[in-house]
Short mmCIF file of C-alpha atoms in Angstrom, two decimals:
data_model
loop_
_atom_site.label_atom_id
_atom_site.label_comp_id
_atom_site.label_asym_id
_atom_site.label_seq_id
_atom_site.Cartn_x
_atom_site.Cartn_y
_atom_site.Cartn_z
CA MET A 14 -71.42 103.47 -153.83
CA ALA A 15 -68.51 104.79 -151.69
CA ARG A 16 -69.68 102.63 -148.81
CA VAL A 17 -69.70 99.39 -150.93
CA ILE A 18 -66.21 100.45 -152.07
CA ARG A 19 -65.15 100.96 -148.19
CA ARG A 20 -66.81 97.63 -147.23
CA ARG A 21 -64.94 95.93 -149.88
CA LYS A 22 -61.85 97.28 -149.11
CA SER A 23 -62.15 96.41 -145.30
CA ARG A 24 -62.98 92.70 -146.39
CA HIS A 25 -59.93 92.80 -148.52
CA THR A 26 -57.81 93.92 -145.51
CA LEU A 27 -59.28 91.30 -143.33
CA LYS A 28 -58.34 88.50 -145.74
CA LYS A 29 -54.86 89.55 -145.73
CA GLN A 30 -52.38 87.50 -143.70
CA PHE A 31 -50.18 89.30 -141.10
CA SER A 32 -47.29 87.76 -139.33
CA LEU A 33 -46.25 88.93 -135.93
CA GLN A 34 -42.45 89.67 -135.53
CA LEU A 35 -41.54 87.40 -132.90
CA THR A 36 -37.60 87.68 -133.30
CA SER A 37 -37.41 90.58 -130.62
CA LEU A 38 -39.79 88.87 -128.32
CA MET A 39 -37.58 85.66 -128.34
CA ASP A 40 -34.50 87.77 -127.81
CA ALA A 41 -36.19 89.24 -124.65
CA LEU A 42 -37.42 85.83 -123.36
CA MET A 43 -33.79 84.38 -123.94
CA ILE A 44 -32.42 87.09 -121.82
CA ILE A 45 -35.14 86.38 -119.14
CA VAL A 46 -34.45 82.58 -119.12
CA VAL A 47 -30.74 83.17 -118.79
CA PHE A 48 -31.16 85.48 -115.73
CA LEU A 49 -33.46 83.10 -114.12
CA LEU A 50 -31.15 80.04 -114.85
CA LYS A 51 -28.36 82.02 -113.20
CA ALA A 52 -30.66 82.70 -110.11
CA TYR A 53 -31.56 79.06 -110.12
CA GLY A 54 -28.15 77.85 -109.86
CA ILE A 55 -27.66 79.92 -106.63
CA SER A 56 -30.94 78.60 -105.31
CA ALA A 57 -29.75 75.27 -105.89
CA MET A 58 -27.81 75.76 -102.48
CA GLY A 59 -31.19 75.12 -101.08
CA VAL A 60 -31.67 78.49 -99.28
CA VAL A 61 -35.09 78.91 -98.00
CA HIS A 62 -35.56 82.21 -96.25
CA THR A 63 -38.32 81.71 -93.76
CA ASP A 64 -39.21 83.06 -90.25
CA SER A 65 -37.21 80.31 -88.56
CA LEU A 66 -34.02 80.98 -90.84
CA GLN A 67 -32.88 84.35 -91.33
CA LEU A 68 -29.33 84.40 -92.59
CA PRO A 69 -26.87 87.26 -91.68
CA THR A 70 -26.06 89.87 -94.26
CA SER A 71 -22.35 90.32 -95.52
CA THR A 72 -20.44 92.14 -98.02
CA ALA A 73 -18.69 88.93 -98.94
CA PRO A 74 -18.00 88.63 -102.65
CA GLU A 75 -20.39 86.42 -104.82
CA ALA A 76 -19.52 82.78 -104.56
CA VAL A 77 -21.61 79.60 -105.34
CA GLY A 78 -20.67 76.09 -104.41
CA GLU A 79 -21.64 72.61 -103.70
CA GLY A 80 -21.60 70.38 -100.39
CA LEU A 81 -23.63 68.80 -97.75
CA VAL A 82 -26.14 71.30 -96.58
CA VAL A 83 -26.67 71.76 -92.68
CA ILE A 84 -29.45 74.00 -91.69
CA VAL A 85 -29.66 75.51 -88.22
CA ALA A 86 -32.96 77.03 -88.04
CA LYS A 87 -34.54 78.64 -84.84
CA ASP A 88 -36.37 75.48 -84.08
CA LYS A 89 -34.37 72.59 -85.72
CA ILE A 90 -31.13 71.46 -87.22
CA TYR A 91 -31.61 69.73 -90.73
CA VAL A 92 -28.80 67.70 -92.43
CA ASP A 93 -29.29 67.50 -96.12
CA ALA A 94 -33.12 68.88 -95.75
CA GLU A 95 -33.96 66.22 -93.09
CA PRO A 96 -34.54 67.30 -89.54
CA VAL A 97 -32.36 65.61 -87.13
CA LEU A 98 -32.82 67.58 -83.92
CA GLU A 99 -35.55 69.93 -82.41
CA PHE A 100 -34.37 72.60 -79.96
CA LEU A 101 -36.33 72.94 -76.68
CA ILE A 102 -38.38 76.02 -76.93
CA ASP A 103 -40.25 77.62 -74.09
CA TYR A 104 -44.09 77.98 -74.76
CA ASP A 105 -46.64 80.23 -72.78
CA GLN A 106 -50.00 78.94 -71.53
CA ASP A 107 -51.67 79.77 -74.83
CA GLY A 108 -49.07 77.60 -76.81
CA ASN A 109 -47.26 80.84 -78.23
CA VAL A 110 -43.28 80.97 -78.12
CA THR A 111 -42.31 82.76 -75.04
CA GLU A 112 -40.22 86.13 -75.79
CA GLY A 113 -37.07 86.12 -74.19
CA GLY A 114 -37.23 82.54 -73.63
CA SER A 115 -34.46 80.17 -74.15
CA LYS A 116 -33.12 79.86 -77.63
CA PHE A 117 -31.35 77.13 -79.56
CA GLN A 118 -31.40 74.78 -76.38
CA LEU A 119 -30.26 71.54 -77.11
CA PRO A 120 -32.62 68.49 -75.67
CA GLY A 121 -30.86 66.94 -72.63
CA SER A 122 -27.30 66.30 -71.93
CA GLU A 123 -27.41 62.99 -73.45
CA ILE A 124 -27.43 64.67 -76.93
CA GLY A 125 -23.65 64.37 -77.28
CA SER A 126 -20.38 65.49 -75.54
CA ALA A 127 -19.54 68.81 -74.50
CA LEU A 128 -18.23 69.50 -78.12
CA SER A 129 -20.28 67.30 -80.29
CA ILE A 130 -23.90 66.78 -81.10
CA LEU A 131 -24.75 62.96 -81.39
CA PRO A 132 -27.85 63.09 -83.88
CA VAL A 133 -25.79 65.51 -86.18
CA PHE A 134 -22.84 63.10 -86.05
CA ASP A 135 -25.01 60.26 -86.91
CA ALA A 136 -26.57 62.07 -89.82
CA LEU A 137 -23.23 63.33 -91.21
CA LYS A 138 -21.75 59.90 -90.78
CA LYS A 139 -24.47 58.31 -92.81
CA LYS A 140 -23.82 60.59 -95.42
CA ARG A 141 -20.24 59.87 -95.49
CA ASP A 142 -20.74 55.95 -95.30
CA ASP A 143 -23.31 56.35 -98.35
CA PHE A 144 -20.66 58.13 -100.29
CA GLU A 145 -18.15 55.61 -99.34
CA ILE A 146 -20.49 52.63 -100.44
CA LEU A 147 -21.13 54.30 -103.76
CA ALA A 148 -17.43 54.95 -104.37
CA SER A 149 -16.56 51.26 -103.57
CA ARG A 150 -18.95 50.12 -106.26
CA THR A 151 -17.40 51.86 -109.09
CA ASP A 152 -14.69 50.60 -111.46
CA LYS A 153 -11.98 52.47 -109.62
CA PRO A 154 -12.77 52.77 -105.99
CA GLU A 155 -9.67 54.42 -104.88
CA ALA A 156 -10.06 57.14 -107.61
CA ALA A 157 -13.80 57.57 -106.65
CA MET A 158 -12.68 57.92 -102.84
CA LYS A 159 -10.58 60.90 -103.64
CA LYS A 160 -13.40 62.78 -104.96
CA TRP A 161 -14.62 63.19 -101.39
CA SER A 162 -14.62 67.09 -101.14
CA GLY A 163 -15.28 67.35 -97.51
CA ASP A 164 -17.49 70.68 -98.02
CA ILE A 165 -20.16 71.35 -95.80
CA ILE A 166 -22.45 74.41 -96.49
CA ILE A 167 -23.71 75.91 -93.07
CA GLN A 168 -27.02 77.90 -93.34
CA ALA A 169 -27.40 79.14 -89.84
CA ASP A 170 -29.98 81.78 -88.40
CA LYS A 171 -28.30 85.07 -87.57
CA GLU A 172 -29.01 84.71 -83.83
CA VAL A 173 -27.51 81.22 -83.53
CA PRO A 174 -24.76 81.34 -80.70
CA TYR A 175 -21.29 80.56 -81.43
CA GLU A 176 -21.25 77.77 -79.15
CA LEU A 177 -23.79 75.78 -81.21
CA LEU A 178 -22.11 76.63 -84.38
CA ARG A 179 -18.56 75.50 -82.68
CA LYS A 180 -20.38 72.09 -81.85
CA ILE A 181 -21.63 71.48 -85.24
CA MET A 182 -18.20 72.38 -86.92
CA TYR A 183 -16.47 70.15 -84.36
CA THR A 184 -18.94 67.32 -85.09
CA ALA A 185 -18.48 67.88 -88.92
CA GLY A 186 -14.70 67.76 -88.46
CA LEU A 187 -14.91 64.35 -86.58
CA VAL A 188 -16.82 62.83 -89.64
CA GLY A 189 -14.25 64.22 -91.92
CA PHE A 190 -15.48 67.35 -93.25
CA ASN A 191 -12.76 69.70 -93.60
CA ARG A 192 -14.16 72.97 -95.10
CA PHE A 193 -17.03 75.03 -93.86
CA ARG A 194 -18.98 77.17 -96.15
CA LEU A 195 -21.05 79.64 -94.30
CA THR A 196 -23.91 80.84 -96.19
CA VAL A 197 -24.87 84.52 -95.87
CA GLU A 198 -27.25 86.95 -97.47
CA LYS A 199 -25.25 89.46 -99.89
CA MET A 200 -25.52 92.88 -98.80
CA VAL A 201 -26.87 95.29 -101.51
CA GLU A 202 -24.15 97.83 -101.89
CA MET B 20 -40.58 74.54 -171.98
CA LEU B 21 -38.83 72.59 -169.35
CA ARG B 22 -36.43 74.50 -167.18
CA ARG B 23 -32.98 73.01 -166.17
CA PRO B 24 -32.84 71.39 -162.88
CA SER B 25 -30.31 73.90 -161.70
CA SER B 26 -32.43 76.91 -162.53
CA GLN B 27 -35.32 75.28 -160.57
CA ARG B 28 -33.31 74.93 -157.50
CA ARG B 29 -32.22 78.44 -157.62
CA THR B 30 -35.93 79.64 -157.80
CA ARG B 31 -36.90 77.61 -154.72
CA THR B 32 -34.15 79.20 -152.74
CA LYS B 33 -35.48 82.63 -153.53
CA GLU B 34 -38.69 81.85 -151.68
CA ASP B 35 -39.17 83.28 -148.21
CA ILE B 36 -38.57 80.90 -145.28
CA GLU B 37 -40.71 81.60 -142.34
CA LEU B 38 -39.45 79.92 -138.98
CA LEU B 39 -42.22 78.54 -136.89
CA LEU B 40 -41.18 80.30 -133.61
CA VAL B 41 -44.78 79.73 -131.88
CA PRO B 42 -43.78 76.38 -130.37
CA ILE B 43 -40.37 77.59 -129.13
CA LEU B 44 -42.19 80.57 -127.78
CA ASP B 45 -44.67 78.18 -125.83
CA THR B 46 -41.51 76.37 -124.61
CA PHE B 47 -39.83 79.55 -123.24
CA VAL B 48 -43.06 80.83 -121.57
CA THR B 49 -43.28 77.27 -119.65
CA LEU B 50 -39.76 77.27 -118.86
CA ILE B 51 -40.04 80.92 -117.50
CA ALA B 52 -43.07 79.92 -115.33
CA PHE B 53 -41.05 76.98 -114.02
CA LEU B 54 -37.80 78.80 -113.28
CA LEU B 55 -39.87 81.80 -111.55
CA ALA B 56 -41.72 79.14 -109.38
CA ALA B 57 -38.45 77.37 -108.40
CA THR B 58 -36.12 80.25 -107.96
CA SER B 59 -35.19 82.13 -105.07
CA LEU B 60 -34.44 85.89 -105.77
CA LEU B 61 -32.55 85.96 -102.67
CA SER B 62 -28.86 86.67 -103.48
CA VAL B 63 -26.60 84.58 -101.22
CA THR B 64 -23.00 84.07 -101.05
CA LEU B 65 -20.56 81.86 -99.32
CA ILE B 66 -17.77 82.26 -96.90
CA ASP B 67 -15.18 79.53 -96.78
CA THR B 68 -13.50 78.75 -93.58
CA PRO B 69 -11.18 75.60 -93.30
CA VAL B 70 -10.86 73.34 -90.06
CA PRO B 71 -7.94 74.29 -88.22
CA VAL B 72 -5.43 71.20 -88.41
CA VAL B 73 -3.66 70.10 -85.30
CA SER B 74 -0.30 68.69 -86.24
CA ALA B 75 2.03 66.52 -84.16
CA THR B 76 5.31 67.77 -85.84
CA PRO B 77 6.03 71.44 -85.77
CA PRO B 78 6.26 72.86 -89.16
CA GLU B 79 9.77 74.17 -90.55
CA ILE B 80 9.52 77.76 -90.71
CA LYS B 81 12.28 80.39 -90.87
CA GLN B 82 10.16 83.04 -89.14
CA LYS B 83 7.39 82.81 -86.63
CA PRO B 84 4.08 83.33 -88.28
CA LEU B 85 1.79 86.64 -87.45
CA SER B 86 -1.10 84.38 -86.65
CA LEU B 87 -3.26 87.36 -86.26
CA THR B 88 -5.78 86.47 -83.63
CA ILE B 89 -9.21 88.35 -82.74
CA LYS B 90 -10.69 87.45 -79.55
CA ILE B 91 -14.41 88.54 -79.70
CA GLU B 92 -15.57 89.31 -76.46
CA LEU B 93 -19.30 90.56 -75.77
CA ASP B 94 -17.76 94.14 -74.49
CA ARG B 95 -14.69 94.25 -76.78
CA PHE B 96 -12.27 92.90 -79.27
CA VAL B 97 -8.73 91.60 -78.34
CA LEU B 98 -6.24 91.73 -81.15
CA SER B 99 -3.15 89.63 -80.59
CA SER B 100 -0.46 87.38 -82.03
CA PRO B 101 0.48 84.23 -80.10
CA PHE B 102 3.97 84.66 -81.11
CA ASN B 103 4.06 88.33 -80.01
CA ARG B 104 4.63 89.84 -83.58
CA ILE B 105 2.22 92.69 -82.68
CA ARG B 106 1.28 94.58 -79.61
CA LYS B 107 -1.70 93.17 -77.72
CA GLN B 108 -4.76 95.76 -78.43
CA ASN B 109 -8.16 96.22 -76.83
CA ILE B 110 -11.08 97.59 -78.71
CA ASP B 111 -13.92 98.33 -76.51
CA ARG B 112 -17.71 98.50 -77.29
CA VAL B 113 -19.14 101.92 -78.23
CA GLY B 114 -22.82 102.10 -76.73
CA ASP B 115 -24.87 98.98 -77.88
CA ASP B 116 -22.55 98.12 -80.58
CA GLN B 117 -19.16 96.82 -81.25
CA ASP B 118 -16.67 99.11 -82.55
CA PHE B 119 -16.12 97.87 -86.14
CA VAL B 120 -14.82 100.95 -87.51
CA LYS B 121 -11.79 100.96 -84.97
CA LEU B 122 -11.22 97.33 -85.59
CA HIS B 123 -11.02 97.90 -89.34
CA ASP B 124 -8.66 100.75 -88.67
CA ALA B 125 -6.41 98.47 -86.44
CA LEU B 126 -6.49 95.73 -88.91
CA LEU B 127 -5.32 98.26 -91.74
CA ALA B 128 -2.56 99.38 -89.61
CA ILE B 129 -1.46 95.75 -89.02
CA LYS B 130 -1.63 94.94 -92.67
CA GLY B 131 0.61 98.08 -93.35
CA LYS B 132 3.15 96.27 -91.38
CA TYR B 133 2.65 92.65 -92.67
CA PRO B 134 1.23 93.13 -96.36
CA TYR B 135 1.65 89.69 -97.38
CA GLU B 136 -0.39 88.07 -94.42
CA LYS B 137 -4.03 87.10 -95.58
CA GLN B 138 -5.00 84.86 -92.69
CA ILE B 139 -7.06 85.80 -89.53
CA VAL B 140 -7.95 83.58 -86.42
CA LEU B 141 -11.29 84.40 -85.02
CA MET B 142 -11.98 83.32 -81.18
CA PRO B 143 -15.66 84.40 -80.58
CA SER B 144 -16.92 83.93 -77.11
CA PRO B 145 -19.67 81.11 -76.77
CA THR B 146 -22.56 83.33 -76.40
CA MET B 147 -21.63 85.66 -79.55
CA GLU B 148 -24.25 85.53 -82.09
CA TYR B 149 -23.39 84.30 -85.49
CA GLU B 150 -24.44 87.98 -87.15
CA ASP B 151 -21.69 89.60 -85.04
CA ILE B 152 -19.07 87.19 -86.14
CA VAL B 153 -19.97 87.86 -89.80
CA LYS B 154 -19.69 91.45 -89.22
CA VAL B 155 -16.12 90.85 -87.77
CA MET B 156 -15.33 88.94 -90.94
CA ASP B 157 -16.75 91.86 -93.10
CA ALA B 158 -14.48 94.31 -91.27
CA SER B 159 -11.33 92.08 -91.78
CA ARG B 160 -12.07 91.27 -95.21
CA ARG B 161 -10.83 94.02 -97.56
CA ILE B 162 -9.67 97.46 -97.90
CA GLU B 163 -12.49 99.89 -98.38
CA GLU B 164 -12.62 102.94 -100.43
CA GLY B 165 -11.37 105.90 -98.46
CA ASP B 166 -8.71 103.62 -96.71
CA PRO B 167 -5.06 104.69 -97.20
CA SER B 168 -3.58 102.64 -100.33
CA LEU B 169 -1.14 99.91 -99.51
CA TYR B 170 1.50 98.50 -101.98
CA VAL B 171 3.43 95.32 -102.24
CA LYS B 172 6.45 94.56 -104.51
CA GLU B 173 5.74 91.90 -106.99
CA ALA B 174 7.98 90.05 -109.47
CA VAL B 175 7.16 91.07 -113.12
CA LYS B 176 6.42 88.03 -115.09
CA ASP B 177 6.48 87.55 -118.99
CA GLU B 178 3.90 86.16 -121.17
CA PHE B 179 5.04 82.58 -120.25
CA GLY B 180 4.65 83.40 -116.44
CA GLU B 181 8.80 83.26 -116.25
CA GLU B 182 9.86 85.84 -113.77
CA ILE B 183 11.74 88.80 -115.75
CA ARG B 184 15.59 89.42 -114.69
CA ASP B 185 17.71 92.55 -115.35
CA LYS B 186 21.19 92.63 -116.67
CA SER B 187 22.51 92.06 -112.99
CA GLY B 188 20.43 88.73 -112.65
CA SER B 189 18.14 90.27 -110.16
CA VAL B 190 14.23 89.87 -110.41
CA VAL B 191 12.52 92.91 -111.79
CA GLN B 192 9.76 94.05 -109.46
CA GLU B 193 6.91 96.54 -109.60
CA ASP B 194 4.37 98.03 -106.84
CA ARG B 195 0.93 96.20 -106.70
CA ILE B 196 -1.90 97.63 -104.93
CA VAL B 197 -3.20 95.52 -102.01
CA THR B 198 -7.01 95.08 -102.13
CA ASP B 199 -7.51 92.46 -99.53
CA LEU B 200 -7.23 92.81 -95.76
CA PHE B 201 -7.44 89.48 -94.17
CA PRO B 202 -9.84 87.47 -96.24
CA GLU B 203 -9.01 83.93 -95.09
CA VAL B 204 -10.64 83.14 -91.86
CA VAL B 205 -10.05 80.20 -89.54
CA PHE B 206 -11.82 79.56 -86.22
CA GLY B 207 -9.16 79.11 -83.66
CA ASN B 208 -11.33 77.69 -80.85
CA ILE B 209 -13.43 74.97 -82.57
CA LEU B 210 -11.39 72.22 -80.56
CA GLY B 211 -12.43 74.06 -77.26
CA GLY B 212 -10.75 76.68 -75.22
CA ALA B 213 -11.97 80.24 -74.63
#
């Protein structure tokens, strides 16, 4: 008899509707989404941490910004994620990169003047021209032209020599970019 | 017996309303998965540096600027001012590394003399690695904990941003602690030169 009553009770319990309290879970998920959105905003600067691009670390205060991204990796220079120049790299007989070989060597003297780099100049000039064409097609071209910020975000590998950086900055200055924003990895304090 | 419409409405509001959170939850989970895939958890920041401008006409200034210049050579730092506002200093390399501590101390001493100066001109040698240049910027950016405190006189302003004056008409000033050393960095040899 007792067993029958227990069985009936358990059946009764199963039939009961139960609802999950999702509110606290929603709160937690909301916090995660906000955190990820913030991190996504920073990653919008397009930083890709690979073997060929290791940023230097710095104690500089946190800052985010916009601008045309120029990446100086160990093997190539990219302008707005498009490769524009490949460095000469020494390979050994097996096809591996020679240790202690030349780094960040520009291919040939015809690449530009002593201070500028021609392929980088062409790529940056094209970006500027694109902006000017777009601005000229707006209702108020003069006002649109004034929106040119001239900001350039330089993501350079930590081993890049200053000579190469200087050439890139000089080249960018020739095109009309007037503020360089050096991207660094924030040091954990 | 029929109830009045007003009482019927009242009865309806007493019912429990359950929000259907499951579809929102689904959206959130999808969003989190997308953000996790697209987000780099690397913490990066930016150091701004303007292009030095070459002006054909000399600026009208009463006093010659400090233009504190750090020449970064492979074996030493050379601190100088093109207008000889400070004594030229050499900070030699210690072992395998540059002496960033001594550089910071030297800059702190200069800041003590010129507390309103914020700009520094860097002139790295061509073979200097980018990482070492960033370290120089770090050493010259701010006054660290443990460094002696520096104060500057600053005008006291009211809630409308107007300077407060005393009875004699002179601006009331107060001491403000200086936290930055030389945060504005300009590369002095972009256009060439050593």
